[in-house]
Tab-separated table of C-alpha atoms in Angstrom:
chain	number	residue	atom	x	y	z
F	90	UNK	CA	129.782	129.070	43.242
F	91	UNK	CA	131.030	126.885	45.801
F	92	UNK	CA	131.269	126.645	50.204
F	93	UNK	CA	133.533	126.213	52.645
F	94	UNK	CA	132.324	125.997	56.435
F	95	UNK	CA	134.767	125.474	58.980
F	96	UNK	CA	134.823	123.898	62.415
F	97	UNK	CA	134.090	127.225	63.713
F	98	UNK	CA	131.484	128.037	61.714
F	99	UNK	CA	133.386	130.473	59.518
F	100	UNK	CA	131.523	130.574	56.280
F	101	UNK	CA	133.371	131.728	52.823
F	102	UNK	CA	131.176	131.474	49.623
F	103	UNK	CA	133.684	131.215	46.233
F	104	UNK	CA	133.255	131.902	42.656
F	105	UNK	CA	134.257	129.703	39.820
F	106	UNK	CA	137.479	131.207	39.863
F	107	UNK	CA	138.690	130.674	43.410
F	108	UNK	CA	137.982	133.791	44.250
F	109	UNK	CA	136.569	134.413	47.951
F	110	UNK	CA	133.157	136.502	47.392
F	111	UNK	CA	131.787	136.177	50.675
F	112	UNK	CA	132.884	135.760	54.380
F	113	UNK	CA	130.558	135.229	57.663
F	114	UNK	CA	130.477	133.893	60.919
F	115	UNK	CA	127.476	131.513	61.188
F	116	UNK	CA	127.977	130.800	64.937
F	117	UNK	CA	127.700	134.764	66.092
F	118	UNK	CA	126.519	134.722	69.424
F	119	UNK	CA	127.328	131.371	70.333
F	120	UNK	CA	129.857	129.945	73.243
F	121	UNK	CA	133.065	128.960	73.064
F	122	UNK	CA	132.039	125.188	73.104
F	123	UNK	CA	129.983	125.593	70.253
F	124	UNK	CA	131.138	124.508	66.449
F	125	UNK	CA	129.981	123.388	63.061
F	126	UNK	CA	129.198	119.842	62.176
F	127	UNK	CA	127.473	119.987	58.649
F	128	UNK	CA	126.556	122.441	55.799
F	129	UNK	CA	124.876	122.395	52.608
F	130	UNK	CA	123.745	124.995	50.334
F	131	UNK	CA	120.619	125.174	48.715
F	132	UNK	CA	120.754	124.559	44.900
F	133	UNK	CA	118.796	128.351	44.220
F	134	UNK	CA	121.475	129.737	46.893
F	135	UNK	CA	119.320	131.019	48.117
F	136	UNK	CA	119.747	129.581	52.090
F	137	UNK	CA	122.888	127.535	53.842
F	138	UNK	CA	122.006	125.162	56.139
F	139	UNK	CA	124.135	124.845	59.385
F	140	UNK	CA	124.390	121.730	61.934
F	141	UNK	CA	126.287	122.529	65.441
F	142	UNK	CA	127.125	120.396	68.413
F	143	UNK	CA	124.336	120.887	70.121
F	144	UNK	CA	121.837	118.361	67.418
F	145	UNK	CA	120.305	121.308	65.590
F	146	UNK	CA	120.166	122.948	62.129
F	147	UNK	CA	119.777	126.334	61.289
F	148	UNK	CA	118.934	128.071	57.957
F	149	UNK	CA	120.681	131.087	57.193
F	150	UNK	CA	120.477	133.409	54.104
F	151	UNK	CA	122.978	133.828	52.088
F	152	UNK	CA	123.824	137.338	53.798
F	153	UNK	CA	124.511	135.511	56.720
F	154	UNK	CA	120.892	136.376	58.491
F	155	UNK	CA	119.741	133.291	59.944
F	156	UNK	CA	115.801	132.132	60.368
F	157	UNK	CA	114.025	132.146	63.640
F	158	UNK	CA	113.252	128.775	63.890
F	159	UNK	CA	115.953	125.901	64.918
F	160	UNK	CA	115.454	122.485	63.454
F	161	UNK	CA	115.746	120.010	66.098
F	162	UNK	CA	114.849	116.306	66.554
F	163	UNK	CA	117.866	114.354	67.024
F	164	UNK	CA	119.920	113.309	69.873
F	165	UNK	CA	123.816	111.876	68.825
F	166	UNK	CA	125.347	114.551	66.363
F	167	UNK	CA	124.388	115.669	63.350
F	168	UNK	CA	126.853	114.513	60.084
F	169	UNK	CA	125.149	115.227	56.736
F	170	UNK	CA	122.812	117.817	55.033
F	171	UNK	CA	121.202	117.690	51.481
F	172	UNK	CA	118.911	119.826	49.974
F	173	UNK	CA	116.903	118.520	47.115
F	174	UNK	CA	117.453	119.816	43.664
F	175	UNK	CA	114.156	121.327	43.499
F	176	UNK	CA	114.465	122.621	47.220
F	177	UNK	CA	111.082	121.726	48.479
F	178	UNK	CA	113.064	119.085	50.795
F	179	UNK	CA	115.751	119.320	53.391
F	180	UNK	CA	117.042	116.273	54.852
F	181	UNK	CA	119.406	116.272	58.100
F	182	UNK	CA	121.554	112.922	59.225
F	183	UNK	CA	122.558	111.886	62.217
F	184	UNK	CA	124.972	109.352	64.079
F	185	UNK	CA	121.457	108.341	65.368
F	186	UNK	CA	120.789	106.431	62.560
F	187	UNK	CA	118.088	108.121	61.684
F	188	UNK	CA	117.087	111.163	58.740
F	189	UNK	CA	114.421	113.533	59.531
F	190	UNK	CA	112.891	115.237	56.275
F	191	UNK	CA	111.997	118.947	56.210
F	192	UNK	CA	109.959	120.980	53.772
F	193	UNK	CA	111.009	124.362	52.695
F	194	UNK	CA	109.044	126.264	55.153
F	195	UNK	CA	111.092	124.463	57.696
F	196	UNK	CA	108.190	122.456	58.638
F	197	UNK	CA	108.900	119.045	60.124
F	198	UNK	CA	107.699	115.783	57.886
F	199	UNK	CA	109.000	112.470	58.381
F	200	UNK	CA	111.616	110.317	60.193
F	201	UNK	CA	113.394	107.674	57.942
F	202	UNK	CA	114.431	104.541	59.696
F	203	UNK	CA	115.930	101.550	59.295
F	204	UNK	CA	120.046	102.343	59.410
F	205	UNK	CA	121.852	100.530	61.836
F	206	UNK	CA	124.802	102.779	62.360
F	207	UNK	CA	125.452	106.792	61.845
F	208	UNK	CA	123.938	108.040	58.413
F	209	UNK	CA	127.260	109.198	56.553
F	210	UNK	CA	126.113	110.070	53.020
F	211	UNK	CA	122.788	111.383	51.750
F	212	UNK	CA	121.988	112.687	47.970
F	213	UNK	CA	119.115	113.601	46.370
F	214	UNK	CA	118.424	112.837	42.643
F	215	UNK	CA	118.522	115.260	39.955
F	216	UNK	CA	114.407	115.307	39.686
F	217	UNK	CA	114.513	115.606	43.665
F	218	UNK	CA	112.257	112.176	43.595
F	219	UNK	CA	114.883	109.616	45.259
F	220	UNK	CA	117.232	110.029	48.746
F	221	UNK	CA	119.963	108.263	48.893
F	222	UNK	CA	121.295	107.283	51.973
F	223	UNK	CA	124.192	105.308	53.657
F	224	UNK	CA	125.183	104.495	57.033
F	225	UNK	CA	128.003	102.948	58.868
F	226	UNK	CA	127.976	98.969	58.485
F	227	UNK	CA	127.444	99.244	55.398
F	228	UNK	CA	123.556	100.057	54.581
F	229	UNK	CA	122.340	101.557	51.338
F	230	UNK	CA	119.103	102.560	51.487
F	231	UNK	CA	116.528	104.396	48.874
F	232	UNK	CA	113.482	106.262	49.580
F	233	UNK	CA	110.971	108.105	47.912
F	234	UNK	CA	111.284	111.806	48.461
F	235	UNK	CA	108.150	111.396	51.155
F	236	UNK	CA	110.490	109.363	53.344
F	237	UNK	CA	108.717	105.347	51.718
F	238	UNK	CA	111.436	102.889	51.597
F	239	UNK	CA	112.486	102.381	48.196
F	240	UNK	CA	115.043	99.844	48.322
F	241	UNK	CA	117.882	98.199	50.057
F	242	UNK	CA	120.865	98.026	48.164
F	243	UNK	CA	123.395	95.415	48.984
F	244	UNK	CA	127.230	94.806	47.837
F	245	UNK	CA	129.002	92.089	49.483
F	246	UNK	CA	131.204	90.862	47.057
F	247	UNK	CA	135.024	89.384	47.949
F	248	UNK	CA	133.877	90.362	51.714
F	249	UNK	CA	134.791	93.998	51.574
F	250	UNK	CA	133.526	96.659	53.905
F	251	UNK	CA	130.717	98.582	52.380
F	252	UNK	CA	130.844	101.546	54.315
F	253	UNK	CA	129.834	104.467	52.045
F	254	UNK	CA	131.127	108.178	52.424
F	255	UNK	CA	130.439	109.915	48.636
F	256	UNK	CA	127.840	109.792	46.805
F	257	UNK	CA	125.725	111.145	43.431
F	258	UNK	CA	123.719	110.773	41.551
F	259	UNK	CA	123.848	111.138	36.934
F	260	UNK	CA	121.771	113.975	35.982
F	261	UNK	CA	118.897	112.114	34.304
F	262	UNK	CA	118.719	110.296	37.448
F	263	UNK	CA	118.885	106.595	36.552
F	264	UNK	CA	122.658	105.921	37.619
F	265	UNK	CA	124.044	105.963	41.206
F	266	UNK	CA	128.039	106.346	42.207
F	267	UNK	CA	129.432	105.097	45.472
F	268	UNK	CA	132.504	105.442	46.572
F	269	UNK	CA	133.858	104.787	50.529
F	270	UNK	CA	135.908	102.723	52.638
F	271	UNK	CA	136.566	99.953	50.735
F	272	UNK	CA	138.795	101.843	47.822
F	273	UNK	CA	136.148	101.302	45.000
F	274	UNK	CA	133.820	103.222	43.142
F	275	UNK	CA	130.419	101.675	42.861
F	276	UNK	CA	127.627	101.785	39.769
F	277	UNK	CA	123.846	101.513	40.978
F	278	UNK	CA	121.876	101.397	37.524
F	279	UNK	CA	118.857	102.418	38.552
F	280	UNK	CA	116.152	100.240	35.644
F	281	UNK	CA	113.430	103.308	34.871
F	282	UNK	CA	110.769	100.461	35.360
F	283	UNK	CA	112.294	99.329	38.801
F	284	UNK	CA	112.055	103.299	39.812
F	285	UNK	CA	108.358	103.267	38.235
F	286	UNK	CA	107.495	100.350	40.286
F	287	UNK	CA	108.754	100.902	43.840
F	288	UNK	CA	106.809	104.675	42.972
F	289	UNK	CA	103.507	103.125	42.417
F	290	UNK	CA	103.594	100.862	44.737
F	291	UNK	CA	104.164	103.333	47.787
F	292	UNK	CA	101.530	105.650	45.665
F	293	UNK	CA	98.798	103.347	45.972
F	294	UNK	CA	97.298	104.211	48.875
F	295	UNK	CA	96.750	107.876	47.383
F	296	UNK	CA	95.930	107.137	44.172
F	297	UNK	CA	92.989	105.009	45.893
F	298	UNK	CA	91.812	107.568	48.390
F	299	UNK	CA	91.966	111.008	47.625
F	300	UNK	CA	90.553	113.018	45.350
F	301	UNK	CA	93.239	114.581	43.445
F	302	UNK	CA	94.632	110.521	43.234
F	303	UNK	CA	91.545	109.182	41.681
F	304	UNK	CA	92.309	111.700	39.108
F	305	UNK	CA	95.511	110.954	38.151
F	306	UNK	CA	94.530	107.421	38.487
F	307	UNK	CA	91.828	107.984	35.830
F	308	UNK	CA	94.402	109.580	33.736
F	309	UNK	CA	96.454	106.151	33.573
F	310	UNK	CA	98.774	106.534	35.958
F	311	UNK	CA	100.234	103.473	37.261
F	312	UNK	CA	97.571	101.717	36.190
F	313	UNK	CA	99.120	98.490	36.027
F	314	UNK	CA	99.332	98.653	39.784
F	315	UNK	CA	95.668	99.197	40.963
F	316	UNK	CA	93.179	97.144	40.653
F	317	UNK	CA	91.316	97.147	37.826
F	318	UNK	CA	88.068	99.861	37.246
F	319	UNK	CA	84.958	98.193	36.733
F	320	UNK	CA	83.404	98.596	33.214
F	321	UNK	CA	81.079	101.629	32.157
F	322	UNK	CA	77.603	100.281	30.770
């Protein structure tokens, strides 16, 4: 299956033979002034996600029912929605520069900064444990799927704009493809080591304080990152 949303928030679902299965209008009740600026559909399509003009996001089944609640929190235009592969996470873009991160129960949970211009691309990895991210100027940013800063990545070879408008990732996760202004089609290889290190180190914190952290701690996880237990007598 595959989506189409237009401007005027005319939604048409499509099978894997170009055939048009479903047809809604996912701005009923709205005014005239009021169209579509982003979609995305959840990977259990189960729910379509629907930005408008006036900085919000709404969640609608895929019967075309939407949910009571409006996701709000941004202030210049919304311009990208991704769901994660797992769909425990939404996250919503903006020409604010800045991603807001939603769980599945449309409950609010973090605001990424950092971008200095409009956020134009965002992907999730296959295991839902990495957000990609791009704005305009250039910026390439990863995060955790809690919203830490990953990493920065940074291309400025012969000069050439870096603005980024595609992006996705391999399905095992460890390779990132870029593709945008400048004509060319990036290659992030993402080192499984590099990915186990930025984890740990924004997992510390947990892993030192709560309960169900000590335990996985005590398991052996990321031990090469915490300090070291003292020895049993």
């Amino acid at each position: 299956m595959w989506m189409s949303v237009s401007e005027n928030g005319i939604f048409k679902l499509w099978d894997s033979e170009n055939k048009l299965q479903t047809r809604l209008s996912l701005l009923e009740n709205s005014t005239e002034s009021d169209y579509a600026t982003a979609a995305a559909f959840a990977t259990n399509g189960e729910l379509i996600a629907l930005a408008k003009n006036d900085d919000t996001v709404r969640l609608i089944n895929h019967s075309g029912r939407a949910k009571p609640d409006v996701l709000a929190g941004h202030n210049q235009g919304i311009s990208v929605l991704a769901f994660s592969p797992d769909n425990d996470t939404f996250a919503i873009g903006s020409n604010d520069s800045k991603i807001t991160l939603w769980n599945r129960n449309e409950d609010y949970l973090k605001t990424l900064e950092g971008h200095s211009g409009g956020i134009l691309s965002m992907a999730f990895s296959s295991n839902s444990t990495i957000l990609a991210s791009s704005s305009s100027g250039g910026s390439l940013r990863l995060w955790s799927q809690h919203g830490n800063l990953l990493n920065i990545l940074d291309d400025e070879k012969d000069n050439r704009p870096a603005d980024v408008w595609s992006m996705a990732f391999s399905p095992v996760s460890n390779t990132l493809a870029t593709a945008g202004i400048s004509g060319f089609i990036e290659v992030w290889e993402l080192d499984p080591q590099q990915l186990m290190d930025w984890n740990c180190n924004w997992l510390q914190d947990y892993l030192l304080s709560t309960p169900a952290g000590k335990d996985a701690a005590a398991e052996g996880i990321c031990q090469d990152f915490l300090p070291a237990r003292p020895a049993k007598d």
